[in-house]
Coordinates of C-alpha atoms in Angstrom, one line a residue:
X25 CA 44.0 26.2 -21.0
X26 CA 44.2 28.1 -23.7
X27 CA 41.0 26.4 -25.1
X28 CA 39.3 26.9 -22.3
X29 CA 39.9 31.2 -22.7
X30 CA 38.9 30.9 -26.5
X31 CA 35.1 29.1 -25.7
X32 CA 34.3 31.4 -22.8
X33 CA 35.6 34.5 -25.1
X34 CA 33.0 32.3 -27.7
X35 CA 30.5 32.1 -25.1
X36 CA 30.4 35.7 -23.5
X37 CA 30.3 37.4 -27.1
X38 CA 27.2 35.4 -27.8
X39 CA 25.4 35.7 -24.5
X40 CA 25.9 39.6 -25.7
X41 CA 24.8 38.9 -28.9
X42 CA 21.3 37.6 -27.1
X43 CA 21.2 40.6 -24.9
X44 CA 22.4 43.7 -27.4
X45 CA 19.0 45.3 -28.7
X46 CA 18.5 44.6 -32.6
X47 CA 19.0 48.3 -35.0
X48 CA 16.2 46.1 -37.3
X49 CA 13.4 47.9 -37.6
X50 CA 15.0 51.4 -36.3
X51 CA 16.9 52.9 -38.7
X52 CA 16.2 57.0 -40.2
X53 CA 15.4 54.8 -43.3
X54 CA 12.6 52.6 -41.3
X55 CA 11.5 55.5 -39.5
X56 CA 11.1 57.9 -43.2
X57 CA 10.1 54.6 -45.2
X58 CA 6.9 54.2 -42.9
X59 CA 5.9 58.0 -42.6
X60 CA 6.1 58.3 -46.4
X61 CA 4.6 55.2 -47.2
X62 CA 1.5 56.4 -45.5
X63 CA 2.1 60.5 -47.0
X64 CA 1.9 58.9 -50.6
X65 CA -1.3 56.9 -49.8
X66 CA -3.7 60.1 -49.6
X67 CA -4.1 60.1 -53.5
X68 CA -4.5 64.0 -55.0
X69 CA -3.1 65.7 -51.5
X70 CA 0.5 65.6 -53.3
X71 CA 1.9 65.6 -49.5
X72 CA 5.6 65.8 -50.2
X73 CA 8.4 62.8 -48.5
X74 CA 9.6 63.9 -45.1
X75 CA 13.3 64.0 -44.9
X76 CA 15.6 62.9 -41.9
X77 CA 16.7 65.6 -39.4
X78 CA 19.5 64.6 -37.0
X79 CA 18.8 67.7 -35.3
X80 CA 15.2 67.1 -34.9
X81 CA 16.1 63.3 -33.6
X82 CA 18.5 65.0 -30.8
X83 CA 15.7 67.3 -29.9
X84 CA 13.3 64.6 -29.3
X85 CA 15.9 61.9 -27.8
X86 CA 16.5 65.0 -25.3
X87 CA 12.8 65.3 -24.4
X88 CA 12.3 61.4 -24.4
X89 CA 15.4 61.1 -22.0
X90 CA 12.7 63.4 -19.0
X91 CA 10.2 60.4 -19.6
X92 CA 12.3 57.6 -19.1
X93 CA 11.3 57.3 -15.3
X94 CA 7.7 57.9 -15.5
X95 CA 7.2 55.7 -18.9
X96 CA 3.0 54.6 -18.6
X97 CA 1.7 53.3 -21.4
X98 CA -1.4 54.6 -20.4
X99 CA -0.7 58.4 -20.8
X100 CA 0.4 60.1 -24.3
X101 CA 3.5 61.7 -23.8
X102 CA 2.8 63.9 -27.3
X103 CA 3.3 67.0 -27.5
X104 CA 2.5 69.9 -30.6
X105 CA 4.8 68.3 -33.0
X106 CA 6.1 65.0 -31.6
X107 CA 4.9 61.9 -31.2
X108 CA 5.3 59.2 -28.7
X109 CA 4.1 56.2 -27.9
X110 CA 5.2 53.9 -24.6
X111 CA 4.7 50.2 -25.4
X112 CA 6.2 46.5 -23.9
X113 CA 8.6 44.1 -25.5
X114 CA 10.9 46.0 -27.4
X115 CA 8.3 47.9 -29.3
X116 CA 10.8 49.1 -32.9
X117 CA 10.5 52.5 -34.2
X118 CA 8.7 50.7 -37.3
X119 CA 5.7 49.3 -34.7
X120 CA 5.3 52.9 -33.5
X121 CA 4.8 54.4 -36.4
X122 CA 2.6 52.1 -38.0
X123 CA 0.8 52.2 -34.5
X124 CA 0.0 56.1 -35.2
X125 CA -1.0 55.9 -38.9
X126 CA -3.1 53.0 -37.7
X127 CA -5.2 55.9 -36.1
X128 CA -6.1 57.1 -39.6
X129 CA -9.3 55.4 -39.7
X130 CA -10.8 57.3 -37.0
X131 CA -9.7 60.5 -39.3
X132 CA -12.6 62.0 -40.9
X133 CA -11.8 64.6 -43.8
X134 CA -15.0 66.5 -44.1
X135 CA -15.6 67.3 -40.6
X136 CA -11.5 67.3 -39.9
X137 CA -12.4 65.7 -36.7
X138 CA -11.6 62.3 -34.9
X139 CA -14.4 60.0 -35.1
X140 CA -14.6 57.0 -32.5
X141 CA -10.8 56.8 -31.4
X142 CA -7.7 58.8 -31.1
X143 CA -6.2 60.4 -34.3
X144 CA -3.9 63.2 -33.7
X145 CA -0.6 61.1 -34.2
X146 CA -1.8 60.2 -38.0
X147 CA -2.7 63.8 -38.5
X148 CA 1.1 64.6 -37.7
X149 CA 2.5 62.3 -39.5
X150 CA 0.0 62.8 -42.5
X151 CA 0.4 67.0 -42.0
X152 CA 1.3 68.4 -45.4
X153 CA 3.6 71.4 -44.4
X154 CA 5.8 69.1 -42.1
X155 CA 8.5 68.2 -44.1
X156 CA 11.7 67.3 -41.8
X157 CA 11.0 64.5 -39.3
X158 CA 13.6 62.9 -36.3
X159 CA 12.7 60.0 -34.4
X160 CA 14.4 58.1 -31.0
X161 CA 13.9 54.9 -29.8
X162 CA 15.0 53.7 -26.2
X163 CA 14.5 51.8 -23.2
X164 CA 12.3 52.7 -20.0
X165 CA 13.8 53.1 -16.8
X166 CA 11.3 52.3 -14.2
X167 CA 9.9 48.9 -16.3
X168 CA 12.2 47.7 -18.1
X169 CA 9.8 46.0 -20.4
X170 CA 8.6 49.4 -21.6
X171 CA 10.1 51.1 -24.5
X172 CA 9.4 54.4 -25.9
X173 CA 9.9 55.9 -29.2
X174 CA 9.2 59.5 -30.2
X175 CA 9.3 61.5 -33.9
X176 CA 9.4 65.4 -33.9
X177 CA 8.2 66.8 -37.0
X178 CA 9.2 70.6 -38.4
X179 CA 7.6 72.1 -38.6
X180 CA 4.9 70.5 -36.7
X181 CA 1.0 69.8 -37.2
X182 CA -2.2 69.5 -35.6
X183 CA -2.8 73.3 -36.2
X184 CA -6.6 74.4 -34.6
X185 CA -8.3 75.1 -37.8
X186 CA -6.8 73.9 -40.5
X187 CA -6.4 70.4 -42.1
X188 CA -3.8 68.2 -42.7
X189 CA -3.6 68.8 -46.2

């Protein structure tokens, strides 16, 4: 009997194992690692690293947690300042990022204008003067296929008028 206990213990701590969502991909380090990655790409604009704010990660987790029911991946959640993106199958905070600076080749410099596609996210996460940056990660409620991340950036970008760097 006693065997019997241990390989159902064995068995229900791997079915959780299967179930538990992976931290890969997630982390403040993924998150900066990404976002700076694509800051130290714009050669001569001498954009500084963003750091980590938990603050600004509890501020955007907070405003994430009021979308959670009306998730639609069809309809940008951002706001001046943060970033969001809805997306199926476990989208990682890595994928959403990479998904925004992806939007830097609609970016045109000269004109400071988006050319052919959407660019705002890359201009926030690109913005010279943001230099603290939070991000959250989490599951949809009303699909449960749909996850959402968001980043809030201080202070934030997309200023009318000026460039990002």
């Amino acid at each position: 009997m006693a065997v019997w206990k241990i390989s159902a213990f064995v068995a229900c701590v791997m079915g959780l194992a299967l179930v538990l969502p992976s931290h890969a991909q997630n982390s403040p380090q993924d998150y900066l690692n990404v976002h700076n990655a694509a800051r130290s790409a714009i050669l001569g604009a001498n954009i500084p690293a963003l750091k980590y704010d938990t603050i600004l990660e509890t501020e955007v987790r907070l405003y994430l947690t009021t979308l959670l029911g009306v998730c639609n991946p069809n309809v940008d959640f951002s706001l001046n300042g943060i970033n969001v993106i809805v997306k199926a199958n476990a989208l990682t905070g890595l994928e959403a990022v990479s998904a925004w600076v992806s939007e830097g080749i609609f970016y045109n410099y000269i004109t400071n204008l988006c050319i052919g596609g959407v660019c705002k996210h890359y201009t926030q996460v690109i913005w010279k003067s943001s230099v603290n940056v939070g991000c959250f990660r989490t599951q949809c409620l009303n699909n449960l296929n749909l996850w959402i991340v968001g980043c809030q950036y201080s202070p934030p970008g997309n200023i009318p008028g000026q460039r990002p760097y």
